[in-house]
Amino acid sequence: MKTSSRFFRHDDALFPTIIALFYVMSTYFFGFGLMLSESLWLNLVGIVLLAHAMVIAAYLIHEAAHFSVFKNKKHNRWFAEFLLWITGNSYSNFEDIQRKHNRHHSDRADIVSFDFRPILEKHPVVLKGIKTLEWFYIPALEVLMHLLVLILPFVKENRKHNRLRILIVLALRVTLFTWLASISIHILWLYPLAYMLFLTVMRFMDVHQHTYEVYETLDLPRGAEARLRDREFEEHNTYSNLLSVKYPWVNLLVLNFSYHNVHHEQQLQPWYRLPKLHKEMFGDEYQQILTFKHLIKSFHKYRVPRILNGDPINLPVKKEEGETFIGVDGVSFLTAH
């Protein structure tokens, strides 16, 4: 226990962290193992396991970005950098991810280095292609956002410090997948399926958690606009998109990331405390709770219009009228641009 108190941010963190990390590692390698088998059914199970391993790893990175895992910033960084390999986002620099996400909290807005929406509108052929793929539930826009992590350092001078990292990671990943393909060529289409499933889950959790404005100020110091929004604004434009209200354990499927209002109220609180804190602070009738039933309808109905959408702030979202909440794409904390 003394060792736990020495390294972990919270005294009760050792067991939950070990369990979560063990789950990530076991499902990650077991998922790959099943995808390398000759059975199609085992391949499909492997896709689901690998995708879920990446989901939990991503939300552990989110925990590390808030320094809510370890006391030492360096230990949080090491932890997250390791997990970035699991999520396939090892091209990203953890410091960049943390900086973007912290600005999201401090500025109470979606902070980016550029807004892709007006750019896509100027390229109708590209936009049409993305819309077509999105209609088929292929997360083309999210894939594009992740590809930009590789491209932007070779375009923007203020990102050039990531160029060597990207080249090294790219060489290592190509080598790894060449080896895996030598075992089973099917890995070359099975892994992309798992990755797109991972991106779809991450997107579903992101699109309905805020009605925030987008500001292209990520590469700039915090200005006056960052102080325009107060805690009351934050609460009324933040939503807890619970997978289940009746059965809180279901939300562990996304490491309790769905308890988003509690997270914004107490950012250092770890994932395993959020259900209890939500119950104590808000209860099940909290007006900011959005349930899975109507969000899945909205997610389906607006999968194409959402590409260019930006919901207005203070949108009157209601449980029984979920279709009024279109949501916003391209705001993942894993894509630091």
PDB file of N, CA and C in Angstrom, residues 93 95-96 99 103 111-114 148-149 151-164 166 216-221 336-337:
ATOM      1  N   ASN A  93       2.504  12.606 -30.389  1.00  0.00           N
ATOM      2  CA  ASN A  93       3.323  12.915 -29.224  1.00  0.00           C
ATOM      3  C   ASN A  93       2.386  13.143 -28.038  1.00  0.00           C
ATOM      4  N   GLU A  95       2.693  14.784 -25.327  1.00  0.00           N
ATOM      5  CA  GLU A  95       2.617  16.178 -24.885  1.00  0.00           C
ATOM      6  C   GLU A  95       1.648  16.986 -25.745  1.00  0.00           C
ATOM      7  N   ASP A  96       1.610  16.688 -27.042  1.00  0.00           N
ATOM      8  CA  ASP A  96       0.683  17.386 -27.932  1.00  0.00           C
ATOM      9  C   ASP A  96      -0.767  17.010 -27.601  1.00  0.00           C
ATOM     10  N   ARG A  99      -1.700  18.718 -24.309  1.00  0.00           N
ATOM     11  CA  ARG A  99      -1.876  20.161 -24.464  1.00  0.00           C
ATOM     12  C   ARG A  99      -3.225  20.478 -25.095  1.00  0.00           C
ATOM     13  N   ARG A 103      -6.440  22.276 -23.142  1.00  0.00           N
ATOM     14  CA  ARG A 103      -7.053  23.499 -23.667  1.00  0.00           C
ATOM     15  C   ARG A 103      -8.560  23.320 -23.819  1.00  0.00           C
ATOM     16  N   ILE A 111     -10.731  23.055 -29.156  1.00  0.00           N
ATOM     17  CA  ILE A 111      -9.582  23.813 -29.630  1.00  0.00           C
ATOM     18  C   ILE A 111      -8.818  22.994 -30.662  1.00  0.00           C
ATOM     19  N   VAL A 112      -8.639  23.565 -31.851  1.00  0.00           N
ATOM     20  CA  VAL A 112      -7.930  22.895 -32.932  1.00  0.00           C
ATOM     21  C   VAL A 112      -6.946  23.868 -33.570  1.00  0.00           C
ATOM     22  N   SER A 113      -6.015  23.316 -34.359  1.00  0.00           N
ATOM     23  CA  SER A 113      -5.093  24.179 -35.084  1.00  0.00           C
ATOM     24  C   SER A 113      -5.718  24.668 -36.384  1.00  0.00           C
ATOM     25  N   PHE A 114      -6.695  23.919 -36.895  1.00  0.00           N
ATOM     26  CA  PHE A 114      -7.464  24.355 -38.051  1.00  0.00           C
ATOM     27  C   PHE A 114      -8.808  23.645 -38.048  1.00  0.00           C
ATOM     28  N   LEU A 148      -3.824  13.021 -40.815  1.00  0.00           N
ATOM     29  CA  LEU A 148      -3.256  14.370 -40.719  1.00  0.00           C
ATOM     30  C   LEU A 148      -2.189  14.465 -39.634  1.00  0.00           C
ATOM     31  N   VAL A 149      -2.262  13.586 -38.632  1.00  0.00           N
ATOM     32  CA  VAL A 149      -1.216  13.551 -37.607  1.00  0.00           C
ATOM     33  C   VAL A 149       0.132  13.220 -38.249  1.00  0.00           C
ATOM     34  N   ILE A 151       0.774  13.785 -41.567  1.00  0.00           N
ATOM     35  CA  ILE A 151       1.060  14.716 -42.656  1.00  0.00           C
ATOM     36  C   ILE A 151       1.470  16.099 -42.172  1.00  0.00           C
ATOM     37  N   LEU A 152       0.768  16.624 -41.176  1.00  0.00           N
ATOM     38  CA  LEU A 152       0.975  18.011 -40.761  1.00  0.00           C
ATOM     39  C   LEU A 152       2.406  18.353 -40.336  1.00  0.00           C
ATOM     40  N   PRO A 153       3.133  17.450 -39.651  1.00  0.00           N
ATOM     41  CA  PRO A 153       4.514  17.799 -39.291  1.00  0.00           C
ATOM     42  C   PRO A 153       5.418  18.081 -40.488  1.00  0.00           C
ATOM     43  N   PHE A 154       5.043  17.599 -41.663  1.00  0.00           N
ATOM     44  CA  PHE A 154       5.827  17.851 -42.863  1.00  0.00           C
ATOM     45  C   PHE A 154       5.296  19.050 -43.655  1.00  0.00           C
ATOM     46  N   VAL A 155       4.252  19.679 -43.100  1.00  0.00           N
ATOM     47  CA  VAL A 155       3.643  20.845 -43.739  1.00  0.00           C
ATOM     48  C   VAL A 155       3.788  22.091 -42.864  1.00  0.00           C
ATOM     49  N   LYS A 156       3.585  21.901 -41.552  1.00  0.00           N
ATOM     50  CA  LYS A 156       3.627  23.032 -40.626  1.00  0.00           C
ATOM     51  C   LYS A 156       4.959  23.055 -39.867  1.00  0.00           C
ATOM     52  N   GLU A 157       5.594  24.189 -39.879  1.00  0.00           N
ATOM     53  CA  GLU A 157       6.908  24.330 -39.231  1.00  0.00           C
ATOM     54  C   GLU A 157       6.843  24.090 -37.725  1.00  0.00           C
ATOM     55  N   ASN A 158       5.759  24.515 -37.110  1.00  0.00           N
ATOM     56  CA  ASN A 158       5.672  24.362 -35.651  1.00  0.00           C
ATOM     57  C   ASN A 158       5.436  22.908 -35.228  1.00  0.00           C
ATOM     58  N   ARG A 159       5.320  22.009 -36.189  1.00  0.00           N
ATOM     59  CA  ARG A 159       5.138  20.585 -35.884  1.00  0.00           C
ATOM     60  C   ARG A 159       6.321  19.735 -36.341  1.00  0.00           C
ATOM     61  N   LYS A 160       7.351  20.371 -36.843  1.00  0.00           N
ATOM     62  CA  LYS A 160       8.447  19.617 -37.449  1.00  0.00           C
ATOM     63  C   LYS A 160       9.217  18.756 -36.441  1.00  0.00           C
ATOM     64  N   HIS A 161       9.063  19.044 -35.149  1.00  0.00           N
ATOM     65  CA  HIS A 161       9.745  18.244 -34.136  1.00  0.00           C
ATOM     66  C   HIS A 161       9.244  16.804 -34.105  1.00  0.00           C
ATOM     67  N   ASN A 162       8.096  16.540 -34.750  1.00  0.00           N
ATOM     68  CA  ASN A 162       7.536  15.185 -34.779  1.00  0.00           C
ATOM     69  C   ASN A 162       7.934  14.386 -36.018  1.00  0.00           C
ATOM     70  N   ARG A 163       8.686  15.005 -36.925  1.00  0.00           N
ATOM     71  CA  ARG A 163       8.991  14.341 -38.199  1.00  0.00           C
ATOM     72  C   ARG A 163       9.790  13.056 -37.999  1.00  0.00           C
ATOM     73  N   LEU A 164      10.846  13.094 -37.230  1.00  0.00           N
ATOM     74  CA  LEU A 164      11.675  11.912 -37.028  1.00  0.00           C
ATOM     75  C   LEU A 164      10.890  10.804 -36.351  1.00  0.00           C
ATOM     76  N   ILE A 166       7.700  10.219 -36.520  1.00  0.00           N
ATOM     77  CA  ILE A 166       6.766   9.637 -37.473  1.00  0.00           C
ATOM     78  C   ILE A 166       7.476   8.665 -38.411  1.00  0.00           C
ATOM     79  N   GLU A 216      -9.854  27.895 -33.659  1.00  0.00           N
ATOM     80  CA  GLU A 216      -8.580  27.525 -34.288  1.00  0.00           C
ATOM     81  C   GLU A 216      -7.424  28.222 -33.567  1.00  0.00           C
ATOM     82  N   THR A 217      -7.291  27.928 -32.291  1.00  0.00           N
ATOM     83  CA  THR A 217      -6.297  28.630 -31.467  1.00  0.00           C
ATOM     84  C   THR A 217      -5.305  27.682 -30.790  1.00  0.00           C
ATOM     85  N   LEU A 218      -5.265  26.426 -31.240  1.00  0.00           N
ATOM     86  CA  LEU A 218      -4.398  25.455 -30.575  1.00  0.00           C
ATOM     87  C   LEU A 218      -2.929  25.853 -30.647  1.00  0.00           C
ATOM     88  N   ASP A 219      -2.520  26.436 -31.748  1.00  0.00           N
ATOM     89  CA  ASP A 219      -1.122  26.817 -31.926  1.00  0.00           C
ATOM     90  C   ASP A 219      -0.835  28.237 -31.443  1.00  0.00           C
ATOM     91  N   LEU A 220      -1.808  28.831 -30.739  1.00  0.00           N
ATOM     92  CA  LEU A 220      -1.655  30.189 -30.237  1.00  0.00           C
ATOM     93  C   LEU A 220      -1.754  30.190 -28.712  1.00  0.00           C
ATOM     94  N   PRO A 221      -1.166  31.195 -28.063  1.00  0.00           N
ATOM     95  CA  PRO A 221      -1.341  31.313 -26.604  1.00  0.00           C
ATOM     96  C   PRO A 221      -2.814  31.574 -26.282  1.00  0.00           C
ATOM     97  N   ALA A 336      -4.125  15.281 -32.147  1.00  0.00           N
ATOM     98  CA  ALA A 336      -3.679  16.579 -31.607  1.00  0.00           C
ATOM     99  C   ALA A 336      -3.335  17.553 -32.716  1.00  0.00           C
ATOM    100  N   HIS A 337      -4.364  18.020 -33.431  1.00  0.00           N
ATOM    101  CA  HIS A 337      -4.159  19.053 -34.453  1.00  0.00           C
ATOM    102  C   HIS A 337      -5.415  19.895 -34.584  1.00  0.00           C
TER     103      HIS A 337
END
